[in-house]
Coordinates of C-alpha atoms in Angstrom, one line a residue:
X526 CA -37.7 19.2 61.4
X527 CA -35.2 19.6 58.7
X528 CA -33.0 22.9 58.8
X529 CA -33.6 24.4 55.5
X530 CA -29.5 25.3 55.1
X531 CA -29.2 21.5 55.5
X532 CA -31.9 20.7 52.8
X533 CA -30.5 22.7 50.1
X534 CA -26.9 21.8 50.7
X535 CA -27.7 18.1 50.3
X536 CA -29.7 19.0 47.1
X537 CA -26.6 21.3 46.1
X538 CA -23.9 18.4 46.2
X539 CA -25.3 16.0 43.7
X540 CA -25.6 19.2 41.1
X541 CA -22.5 19.7 42.0
X542 CA -21.2 15.8 40.8
X543 CA -23.2 16.1 37.9
X544 CA -22.1 19.3 36.3
X545 CA -18.8 17.6 37.1
X546 CA -19.2 15.1 34.9
X547 CA -20.6 17.3 32.1
X548 CA -17.6 19.1 32.0
X549 CA -15.4 15.9 32.1
X550 CA -18.1 14.6 29.1
X551 CA -17.9 17.7 26.9
X552 CA -14.1 18.9 27.8
X553 CA -12.1 16.1 28.5
X554 CA -13.1 13.4 25.7
X555 CA -15.1 11.5 28.8
X556 CA -17.2 8.0 28.2
X557 CA -20.3 7.7 27.9
X558 CA -20.3 6.1 31.3
X559 CA -20.5 10.1 32.6
X560 CA -24.0 11.0 31.0
X561 CA -24.9 7.8 32.7
X562 CA -23.8 9.7 36.2
X563 CA -24.8 13.6 35.1
X564 CA -28.2 12.3 34.8
X565 CA -28.2 10.1 37.7
X566 CA -26.9 13.1 40.0
X567 CA -28.5 15.7 38.6
X568 CA -31.8 13.8 39.6
X569 CA -31.4 14.1 43.2
X570 CA -32.0 17.0 44.7
X571 CA -35.4 16.7 44.0
X572 CA -36.1 14.1 46.9
X573 CA -34.0 15.8 49.0
X574 CA -36.2 19.2 48.6
X575 CA -39.2 16.8 48.8
X576 CA -37.8 16.1 51.9
X577 CA -36.5 19.3 53.5
X578 CA -39.1 22.1 52.9
X579 CA -42.3 19.8 52.8
X580 CA -44.7 19.6 56.2
X581 CA -46.8 16.5 56.1
X582 CA -48.7 15.1 59.2
X583 CA -50.0 12.2 56.8
X584 CA -50.0 11.1 53.2
X585 CA -48.1 13.0 50.7
X586 CA -50.2 13.5 47.3
X587 CA -50.0 10.8 44.6
X588 CA -48.0 13.3 42.5
X589 CA -45.1 14.0 45.3
X590 CA -45.3 10.7 45.9
X591 CA -44.4 9.8 41.8
X592 CA -41.8 12.4 41.1
X593 CA -39.8 11.1 44.3
X594 CA -39.7 7.5 43.9
X595 CA -39.3 8.2 40.3
X596 CA -36.4 10.4 40.3
X597 CA -34.4 8.2 43.7
X598 CA -35.3 5.4 41.5
X599 CA -33.2 7.0 38.6
X600 CA -30.2 8.2 40.0
X601 CA -29.4 4.7 41.7
X602 CA -30.6 3.0 38.4
X603 CA -28.7 5.7 36.0
X604 CA -25.6 5.7 38.4
X605 CA -25.3 1.8 39.2
X606 CA -26.0 1.4 34.6
X607 CA -22.6 4.5 34.4
X608 CA -20.9 2.1 36.2
X609 CA -21.2 -0.5 34.3
X610 CA -20.8 0.7 31.4
X611 CA -17.7 2.5 33.0
X612 CA -16.5 -1.2 33.9
X613 CA -17.0 -2.5 30.4
X614 CA -20.7 -3.7 30.0
X615 CA -23.1 -2.9 27.1
X616 CA -25.5 -0.9 28.8
X617 CA -27.7 1.6 26.8
X618 CA -29.7 4.3 27.9
X619 CA -32.5 4.1 27.7
X620 CA -32.9 1.0 28.3
X621 CA -31.9 2.3 32.0
X622 CA -34.4 5.4 31.7
X623 CA -37.3 2.3 30.9
X624 CA -35.5 0.2 34.0
X625 CA -36.1 3.1 35.6
X626 CA -39.6 3.6 34.3
X627 CA -40.1 -0.1 35.6
X628 CA -38.8 -0.2 38.8
X629 CA -41.2 3.6 39.7
X630 CA -43.9 1.8 38.6
X631 CA -43.5 -1.5 40.5
X632 CA -42.6 0.1 43.7
X633 CA -45.4 2.6 43.3
X634 CA -47.7 -0.5 43.1
X635 CA -45.9 -2.2 46.7
X636 CA -46.2 1.7 48.4
X637 CA -50.2 1.5 48.0
X638 CA -49.9 -2.3 49.4
X639 CA -47.6 -2.0 52.0
X640 CA -48.0 1.6 52.6
X641 CA -44.8 2.7 53.2
X642 CA -44.0 6.2 51.4
X643 CA -40.4 6.5 51.3
X644 CA -39.6 2.9 52.9
X645 CA -39.5 0.8 49.6
X646 CA -37.5 3.0 47.1
X647 CA -34.5 4.6 49.0
X648 CA -34.6 0.2 50.0
X649 CA -34.9 -0.5 45.9
X650 CA -31.7 2.6 45.5
X651 CA -30.1 1.3 48.1
X652 CA -29.4 -2.1 46.3
X653 CA -28.8 -0.8 43.1
X654 CA -25.6 1.6 45.3
X655 CA -24.8 -1.4 46.8
X656 CA -23.8 -3.7 43.6
X657 CA -22.6 -0.2 41.6
X658 CA -19.7 -0.2 45.1
X659 CA -18.8 -3.8 44.3
X660 CA -18.3 -3.7 41.2
X661 CA -15.8 -1.1 41.3
X662 CA -14.9 -2.9 43.7
X663 CA -13.9 -6.5 41.9
X664 CA -13.6 -5.0 38.5
X665 CA -9.8 -3.1 38.9
X666 CA -8.1 -4.2 42.7
X667 CA -6.8 -0.7 43.2
X668 CA -7.3 1.8 46.1
X669 CA -9.1 3.7 44.0
X670 CA -11.4 1.8 42.5
X671 CA -11.9 0.0 46.3
X672 CA -12.1 3.7 48.0
X673 CA -14.9 5.2 45.9
X674 CA -16.9 1.2 45.4
X675 CA -17.0 1.8 49.3
X676 CA -18.4 4.8 48.9
X677 CA -21.0 3.8 47.4
X678 CA -21.6 0.9 49.8
X679 CA -21.3 3.3 52.6
X680 CA -24.2 5.6 50.7
X681 CA -25.6 1.8 50.4
X682 CA -25.8 1.9 54.3
X683 CA -27.3 4.7 54.8
X684 CA -30.1 5.2 52.5
X685 CA -31.3 1.8 54.2
X686 CA -30.5 3.6 56.9
X687 CA -33.0 6.8 55.7
X688 CA -35.4 4.7 54.7
X689 CA -35.5 3.5 58.7
X690 CA -35.8 7.2 59.2
X691 CA -38.5 8.4 57.3
X692 CA -40.8 5.6 58.3
X693 CA -40.8 6.9 62.2
X694 CA -42.9 10.4 61.6
X695 CA -40.9 12.9 63.5
X696 CA -37.6 11.7 63.2
X697 CA -34.4 14.0 63.3
X698 CA -33.6 14.1 59.5
X699 CA -30.2 17.0 59.9
X700 CA -27.7 13.9 60.5
X701 CA -29.0 11.8 57.4
X702 CA -29.3 15.5 55.2
X703 CA -25.9 16.2 56.5
X704 CA -23.9 13.0 56.1
X705 CA -25.8 12.4 52.2
X706 CA -23.3 15.4 51.3
X707 CA -20.6 14.1 51.9
X708 CA -21.4 10.9 50.7
X709 CA -22.7 12.3 47.2
X710 CA -19.5 14.8 47.1
X711 CA -17.3 11.9 48.0
X712 CA -18.6 9.8 45.1
X713 CA -18.3 13.0 42.8
X714 CA -14.6 13.1 44.0
X715 CA -14.3 9.7 43.7
X716 CA -16.0 8.7 40.2
X717 CA -13.7 11.9 38.9
X718 CA -10.2 10.6 40.1
X719 CA -11.0 7.1 38.0
X720 CA -11.8 9.3 35.3
X721 CA -8.4 11.4 35.4
X722 CA -6.8 7.9 36.0
X723 CA -8.6 6.5 33.2
X724 CA -8.0 9.0 31.1
X725 CA -4.2 8.8 32.0
X726 CA -4.1 5.6 31.5
X727 CA -5.2 6.0 27.5
X728 CA -2.9 8.6 27.5
X729 CA -0.2 6.2 28.4
X730 CA -1.7 3.5 26.6
X731 CA -2.4 5.7 23.6
X732 CA 1.6 7.7 23.6
X733 CA 2.7 3.6 23.8
X734 CA 0.6 2.5 20.8
X735 CA 2.1 5.9 19.1
X736 CA 5.4 4.7 20.4
X737 CA 5.0 1.6 18.7
X738 CA 3.8 2.7 15.5
X739 CA 6.3 5.3 15.4
X740 CA 8.7 2.3 15.9
X741 CA 6.9 -0.2 13.1
X742 CA 7.5 2.7 10.5
X743 CA 11.0 3.4 11.5
X744 CA 11.4 0.3 10.9
X745 CA 9.9 -0.1 7.9
X746 CA 11.0 2.9 6.1
X747 CA 14.7 1.9 6.9
X748 CA 14.1 -1.0 5.5
X749 CA 13.3 0.4 2.2
X750 CA 16.0 1.3 -0.2
X751 CA 14.7 4.4 -1.6
X752 CA 15.1 7.0 0.6
X753 CA 11.4 8.0 2.7
X754 CA 10.7 11.8 4.1
X755 CA 7.6 13.2 5.9
X756 CA 7.7 17.3 6.0
X757 CA 5.2 18.9 8.4
X758 CA 3.5 21.5 7.2
X759 CA 6.9 24.0 8.0
X760 CA 8.6 22.2 5.8
X761 CA 10.2 20.4 8.6
X762 CA 11.4 16.8 8.4
X763 CA 9.6 14.6 11.1
X764 CA 10.7 11.0 9.6
X765 CA 13.1 10.1 7.3
X766 CA 14.4 6.9 6.8
X767 CA 18.3 5.6 7.9
X768 CA 18.8 6.4 3.3
X769 CA 18.0 9.3 3.8
X770 CA 20.6 9.6 7.0
X771 CA 23.4 7.9 5.1
X772 CA 22.7 10.5 1.8
X773 CA 22.9 13.7 3.8
X774 CA 26.0 12.4 5.6
X775 CA 28.6 14.2 4.3
X776 CA 26.4 17.3 5.9
X777 CA 27.1 15.3 9.6
X778 CA 23.4 16.7 11.1
X779 CA 20.5 15.0 11.5
X780 CA 17.3 16.4 9.3
X781 CA 14.6 15.4 12.1
X782 CA 13.1 18.9 13.1
X783 CA 15.2 21.2 10.6
X784 CA 14.2 22.4 7.1
X785 CA 16.5 21.9 3.9
X786 CA 17.7 25.3 3.9
X787 CA 18.7 25.2 7.4
X788 CA 20.9 21.6 6.3
X789 CA 22.5 22.2 2.8
X790 CA 22.0 26.5 2.5
X791 CA 19.1 28.6 1.5
X792 CA 20.5 28.8 -2.7
X793 CA 20.3 24.9 -2.7
X794 CA 17.6 25.0 -1.2
X795 CA 15.6 27.7 -2.9
X796 CA 14.4 25.5 -5.8
X797 CA 13.0 22.4 -3.6
X798 CA 11.4 24.9 -0.9
X799 CA 9.2 26.5 -3.6
X800 CA 7.9 23.3 -5.2
X801 CA 7.4 22.0 -1.5
X802 CA 5.6 24.9 -0.7
X803 CA 3.5 24.4 -4.4
X804 CA 2.3 21.1 -3.5
X805 CA 1.3 22.7 0.0
X806 CA -0.6 25.4 -1.7
X807 CA -2.1 23.3 -4.4
X808 CA -2.6 19.2 -3.5
X809 CA -1.1 17.6 -6.3
X810 CA 1.8 15.0 -6.7
X811 CA 4.9 15.7 -8.1
X812 CA 7.9 14.2 -9.5
X813 CA 11.5 15.9 -10.2
X814 CA 15.4 15.3 -10.0
X815 CA 16.4 17.1 -7.0
X816 CA 20.9 17.6 -7.3
X817 CA 22.3 19.0 -5.1
X818 CA 26.8 19.5 -4.2
X819 CA 27.7 17.8 -1.1
X820 CA 30.3 19.5 1.7
X821 CA 32.9 16.9 0.0
X822 CA 32.1 18.7 -3.5
X823 CA 30.9 15.8 -5.0
X824 CA 27.0 16.3 -6.8
X825 CA 23.9 14.4 -5.3
X826 CA 21.3 14.0 -7.8
X827 CA 18.0 11.9 -6.1
X828 CA 14.6 11.3 -8.4
X829 CA 11.4 11.9 -5.8
X830 CA 8.6 11.6 -6.2
X831 CA 6.8 14.1 -3.2
X832 CA 3.0 12.8 -2.4
X833 CA 1.1 15.5 -0.4
X834 CA -1.2 14.3 2.9
X835 CA -3.8 15.0 3.6
X836 CA -6.7 15.9 6.1
X837 CA -10.0 14.2 5.9
X838 CA -11.2 18.0 5.1
X839 CA -8.9 17.8 1.9
X840 CA -6.4 20.4 4.1
X841 CA -2.6 19.9 3.6
X842 CA -0.5 19.4 6.3
X843 CA 2.8 17.6 5.4
X844 CA 4.2 16.1 2.6
X845 CA 5.4 12.7 2.0
X846 CA 9.2 12.1 -0.5
X847 CA 10.5 8.7 -2.2
X848 CA 12.7 9.0 -3.3
X849 CA 15.4 7.4 -5.5
X850 CA 19.6 8.1 -5.6
X851 CA 20.3 8.5 -9.4
X852 CA 24.0 9.9 -9.0
X853 CA 25.7 6.5 -10.3
X854 CA 22.9 6.2 -12.7
X855 CA 23.2 9.2 -14.0
X856 CA 27.2 9.1 -14.2
X857 CA 26.7 6.4 -16.0
X858 CA 24.7 7.9 -18.1
X859 CA 26.7 10.8 -19.4
X860 CA 29.6 8.4 -19.2
X861 CA 27.9 6.2 -22.1
X862 CA 26.5 8.8 -24.1
X863 CA 30.5 9.7 -24.3
X864 CA 31.5 6.4 -25.7
X865 CA 28.0 6.7 -27.5
X866 CA 29.7 9.6 -29.2
X867 CA 32.5 8.0 -29.5
X868 CA 31.6 5.1 -31.9
X869 CA 29.4 6.9 -33.8
X870 CA 32.4 8.6 -34.4
X871 CA 34.4 5.5 -35.1
X872 CA 31.7 4.5 -37.4
X873 CA 31.5 7.8 -39.1
X874 CA 35.6 6.7 -39.3
X875 CA 34.6 3.4 -40.5
X876 CA 31.9 3.8 -43.4
X877 CA 34.5 6.8 -44.7
X878 CA 37.8 4.1 -45.1
X879 CA 34.8 1.3 -46.3
X880 CA 34.0 4.3 -49.0
X881 CA 37.1 5.3 -49.7
X882 CA 38.7 2.1 -49.7
X883 CA 36.6 0.6 -52.0
X884 CA 37.0 3.0 -54.2
X885 CA 40.6 2.0 -53.8
X886 CA 40.3 -1.5 -54.1
X887 CA 37.5 -1.6 -57.1
X888 CA 39.8 0.1 -59.4
X889 CA 43.1 -2.2 -59.8
X890 CA 40.6 -5.3 -59.0
X891 CA 38.2 -3.9 -61.8
X892 CA 42.0 -3.9 -64.2
X893 CA 43.4 -7.3 -62.6
X894 CA 40.3 -9.3 -63.8
X895 CA 39.5 -7.6 -67.4
X896 CA 43.6 -8.3 -68.1
X897 CA 43.6 -11.7 -66.6
X898 CA 40.1 -12.3 -69.2
X899 CA 42.3 -11.1 -72.2
X900 CA 45.4 -13.4 -71.4
X901 CA 42.0 -16.0 -70.9
X902 CA 40.8 -15.6 -74.7
X903 CA 44.2 -14.9 -76.2
X904 CA 44.3 -10.8 -76.8
X905 CA 47.3 -11.2 -75.6
X906 CA 48.8 -13.7 -77.4
X907 CA 48.9 -17.4 -77.1
X908 CA 48.8 -18.9 -74.0
X909 CA 50.2 -22.1 -73.1
X910 CA 48.2 -24.4 -70.7
X911 CA 49.4 -23.4 -67.2
X912 CA 50.1 -19.9 -68.1
X913 CA 46.2 -20.2 -68.9
X914 CA 45.7 -21.8 -65.4
X915 CA 47.1 -18.9 -63.8
X916 CA 45.1 -16.2 -66.1
X917 CA 41.6 -18.1 -65.2
X918 CA 42.9 -18.5 -61.6
X919 CA 43.6 -14.8 -61.3
X920 CA 40.0 -13.6 -62.6
X921 CA 38.5 -15.9 -59.9
X922 CA 40.1 -14.9 -57.4
X923 CA 40.2 -10.8 -58.3
X924 CA 36.0 -11.6 -58.7
X925 CA 35.9 -13.4 -55.3
X926 CA 37.9 -10.4 -53.6
X927 CA 35.5 -7.6 -55.4
X928 CA 32.5 -9.8 -54.1
X929 CA 34.1 -9.3 -51.0
X930 CA 34.6 -5.4 -50.9
X931 CA 31.2 -5.3 -51.9
X932 CA 29.2 -7.0 -49.0
X933 CA 31.3 -5.5 -47.1
X934 CA 30.3 -2.2 -48.2
X935 CA 26.8 -3.1 -48.5
X936 CA 26.5 -4.1 -44.6
X937 CA 28.2 -1.0 -43.5
X938 CA 25.2 1.2 -45.7
X939 CA 22.8 -1.5 -43.6
X940 CA 24.1 -1.0 -40.3
X941 CA 24.5 3.3 -41.2
X942 CA 20.7 3.1 -42.4
X943 CA 22.2 4.1 -45.7
X944 CA 20.7 2.1 -47.9
X945 CA 17.5 3.3 -49.5
X946 CA 14.7 0.9 -51.2
X947 CA 13.6 1.9 -54.0
X948 CA 9.9 0.1 -53.2
X949 CA 7.8 -1.2 -56.6
X950 CA 5.5 -3.4 -58.0
X951 CA 7.2 -6.0 -59.8
X952 CA 7.3 -9.6 -61.4
X953 CA 9.3 -12.1 -59.3
X954 CA 9.4 -15.0 -62.0
X955 CA 11.6 -12.4 -63.7
X956 CA 13.7 -11.4 -60.9
X957 CA 13.8 -15.1 -59.7
X958 CA 15.4 -16.0 -63.4
X959 CA 18.3 -13.0 -63.0
X960 CA 18.6 -15.0 -59.8
X961 CA 19.3 -17.9 -61.8
X962 CA 21.3 -16.7 -63.7
X963 CA 24.2 -15.5 -61.7
X964 CA 24.2 -18.8 -59.9
X965 CA 23.9 -20.8 -62.6
X966 CA 27.0 -21.1 -63.5
X967 CA 28.7 -21.6 -59.5
X968 CA 26.3 -24.4 -59.8
X969 CA 27.1 -26.3 -63.3
X970 CA 30.7 -26.3 -61.6
X971 CA 29.5 -27.6 -59.1
X972 CA 27.3 -30.3 -60.2
X973 CA 24.0 -29.0 -58.6
X974 CA 21.1 -29.6 -60.0
X975 CA 18.6 -26.4 -60.0
X976 CA 14.9 -25.8 -59.7
X977 CA 12.1 -23.2 -59.8
X978 CA 8.8 -23.4 -59.7
X979 CA 7.6 -20.3 -61.5
X980 CA 4.8 -18.6 -58.9
X981 CA 3.0 -15.8 -61.4
X982 CA 3.3 -13.3 -58.6
X983 CA 3.4 -9.0 -58.5
X984 CA 5.7 -7.7 -55.7
X985 CA 6.3 -4.7 -54.2
X986 CA 10.1 -4.7 -53.0
X987 CA 13.3 -3.4 -54.3
X988 CA 14.5 -4.6 -57.1
X989 CA 17.9 -4.9 -56.7
X990 CA 17.3 -6.1 -53.4
X991 CA 15.5 -8.5 -54.3
X992 CA 17.7 -10.3 -56.5
X993 CA 20.7 -9.7 -54.4
X994 CA 18.6 -12.0 -51.9
X995 CA 17.6 -14.4 -53.6
X996 CA 21.5 -14.4 -55.4
X997 CA 22.5 -14.7 -51.5
X998 CA 20.7 -17.7 -50.7
X999 CA 21.1 -19.8 -53.9
X1000 CA 25.1 -19.5 -53.8
X1001 CA 24.8 -20.2 -50.2
X1002 CA 22.9 -23.3 -51.0
X1003 CA 25.4 -24.3 -54.3
X1004 CA 27.9 -23.5 -51.5
X1005 CA 27.2 -26.0 -49.1
X1006 CA 25.9 -28.4 -51.1
X1007 CA 26.9 -32.8 -51.8
X1008 CA 28.2 -33.5 -55.0
X1009 CA 25.2 -34.1 -57.4
X1010 CA 23.0 -32.7 -55.2
X1011 CA 19.8 -30.3 -55.8
X1012 CA 18.5 -26.3 -54.8
X1013 CA 14.8 -25.9 -55.2
X1014 CA 13.7 -21.8 -55.8
X1015 CA 10.2 -21.2 -55.2
X1016 CA 7.2 -18.7 -54.1
X1017 CA 3.3 -18.2 -52.7
X1018 CA 1.0 -16.1 -51.3
X1019 CA -0.9 -17.1 -48.5
X1020 CA -2.7 -14.5 -46.2
X1021 CA -1.4 -11.3 -47.6
X1022 CA 2.0 -12.9 -46.9
X1023 CA 5.1 -13.8 -49.9
X1024 CA 6.2 -16.6 -49.0
X1025 CA 10.3 -17.2 -50.7
X1026 CA 11.9 -20.9 -50.4
X1027 CA 15.5 -21.9 -51.2
X1028 CA 15.7 -25.8 -50.4
X1029 CA 19.1 -27.5 -50.3
X1030 CA 20.2 -31.3 -50.2
X1031 CA 23.3 -30.0 -48.5
X1032 CA 24.8 -30.8 -45.0
X1033 CA 22.6 -29.0 -43.0
X1034 CA 23.2 -26.8 -39.7
X1035 CA 22.7 -27.5 -36.1
X1036 CA 20.3 -25.4 -34.2
X1037 CA 22.4 -23.4 -32.6
X1038 CA 24.4 -22.8 -36.4
X1039 CA 21.1 -21.9 -37.8
X1040 CA 20.4 -19.0 -34.8
X1041 CA 24.1 -17.4 -35.2
X1042 CA 24.5 -17.7 -39.5
X1043 CA 23.0 -14.4 -39.9
X1044 CA 25.6 -12.4 -38.2
X1045 CA 28.3 -10.8 -39.3
X1046 CA 31.4 -12.4 -39.8
X1047 CA 30.3 -15.8 -39.1
X1048 CA 30.9 -18.8 -40.9
X1049 CA 30.3 -22.6 -40.2
X1050 CA 32.6 -25.2 -39.1
X1051 CA 35.8 -24.7 -40.3
X1052 CA 37.0 -28.1 -41.4
X1053 CA 33.1 -28.5 -43.9
X1054 CA 33.5 -25.3 -44.8
X1055 CA 37.6 -24.6 -45.7
X1056 CA 37.4 -25.1 -49.1
X1057 CA 34.5 -22.6 -49.5
X1058 CA 35.3 -20.7 -47.2
X1059 CA 34.2 -16.9 -47.8
X1060 CA 33.9 -13.6 -45.1
X1061 CA 30.6 -14.9 -43.6
X1062 CA 28.2 -11.6 -44.5
X1063 CA 25.7 -13.1 -47.0
X1064 CA 23.2 -14.2 -44.3
X1065 CA 23.5 -11.1 -42.4
X1066 CA 23.2 -9.1 -45.5
X1067 CA 19.9 -11.0 -46.5
X1068 CA 18.2 -11.1 -43.2
X1069 CA 18.4 -6.8 -42.8
X1070 CA 17.6 -6.8 -46.7
X1071 CA 14.8 -8.3 -45.5
X1072 CA 13.8 -6.7 -42.4
X1073 CA 13.8 -3.3 -44.6
X1074 CA 11.0 -4.3 -46.9
X1075 CA 9.5 -5.1 -43.3
X1076 CA 9.8 -8.5 -43.2
X1077 CA 11.0 -12.1 -41.7
X1078 CA 13.9 -14.8 -42.9
X1079 CA 13.4 -18.5 -41.4
X1080 CA 16.3 -20.8 -41.0
X1081 CA 14.7 -24.5 -40.5
X1082 CA 18.2 -27.3 -40.5
X1083 CA 19.5 -30.6 -39.2
X1084 CA 22.5 -31.7 -40.0
X1085 CA 22.1 -33.4 -42.7
X1086 CA 20.0 -33.2 -43.7
X1087 CA 19.8 -30.5 -46.3
X1088 CA 18.5 -26.5 -45.2
X1089 CA 15.0 -25.0 -45.7
X1090 CA 15.2 -20.8 -45.6
X1091 CA 12.4 -19.0 -46.1
X1092 CA 11.9 -15.1 -46.6
X1093 CA 8.7 -14.0 -45.3
X1094 CA 7.4 -10.3 -47.4
X1095 CA 5.0 -8.6 -47.2
X1096 CA 2.6 -9.2 -50.2

């Protein structure tokens, strides 16, 4: 006979273990092996009730036999499968259930053939328990695993003893049932301790991973030249790199765990924290210039990009800020503004000076040139040959100085953008003849032949500027030509672009001289140009006038092989 109280307690013990497994799974976030163990122990009370409250003088019914065998084997298989999952094997719940059903069918067939009632399923269950205990002891050589594995081995041995007891009708079962109570409770306690130990190790591993990740992130942030911080939802700093700490050195405080108001003061932090709260509310990034005055009284200005950090559901949990210290840049900018204003003031003074000086110089120069011409033609009386040469030299020197004054004044107007063009349709050939006529005396005196090929083209340009461009280019070609050399002028239109070409047979230039020729006051090799020295403004003025027309000036030359200058203008 079985005492009912013992049978109830024997059935309650695995139920307690099953509830503990479910609690650990739902509340503590345990692995799915806990579900296997919960199912395994939830099925054990059924065979205990059958044994404790069934009074059979002979063979039990088929339904009772199926339930008893099925629950015994289900419990054993699910317990072993759960341990396999816990030790890293990838068993699936449905597979374990299928194995339990298959074993139940096979066991029922064996029972039917052999005639044994509980011995066969109990022995099969004992084998599963012995396998589970051995698996635990092999998996990890620790005291907890050895003790829990030993309990499972003991349960397996008890199951064999239990099977032997059941094979004898009328055998005393109170002892085995009482032993099963302690065995089940010890099994549950061991499994829970293993689970808590694994959870502790997972937590420790997670904490170590977090520390490693935080260390890596901090190292990465410290390597950045820009300032980088992370604020939580309460606007307290949780991460800050080395650049931030260097920037906040004057405050002599560690920013971690503090708000900006606690570091810089409420008045200085009001605008920044207001913007941070706006980012927390809107979830949109923001870039801004953030400035404050340090304890040493020096201003600090940072260009900052603030990006909200969001959870998967879109909720903002913090703000990541990346900033660049632009204090020196702002100081440099202020200095540049001051220098620009000073340069503009100097430029205005230069323009006023040139305007006044040009007027003051032109008036006496015109008088000198005029009187020299009168003397040369004999209005003041006959001159000796030497006096005639003096008068010619005076006139030529005056004209040269007047051209220099005009060039300087034109260059000043071009640099200041005060020279306005009057664009209109004009006949290129007519303008070319005017330019040739102005250069012809200089060419005749130097023995240079001028050649022009009529183009019969209409062009939209400023007549005065275009004539000046051609006069300067033709004058340079004559000035730096060889004795009895030639200068040619021609033009052609292609794809909406007018190309004016001036070619000479002169001394030519190197590549470096060609690139520098259009710079103001640049002159080529003084040894080759000393006899024809000028101010070096002609090509610079040409280039500026061409660019005002929306065109470009190109120079192609080689030393000793002449020069070709191309003026490309929109037709």
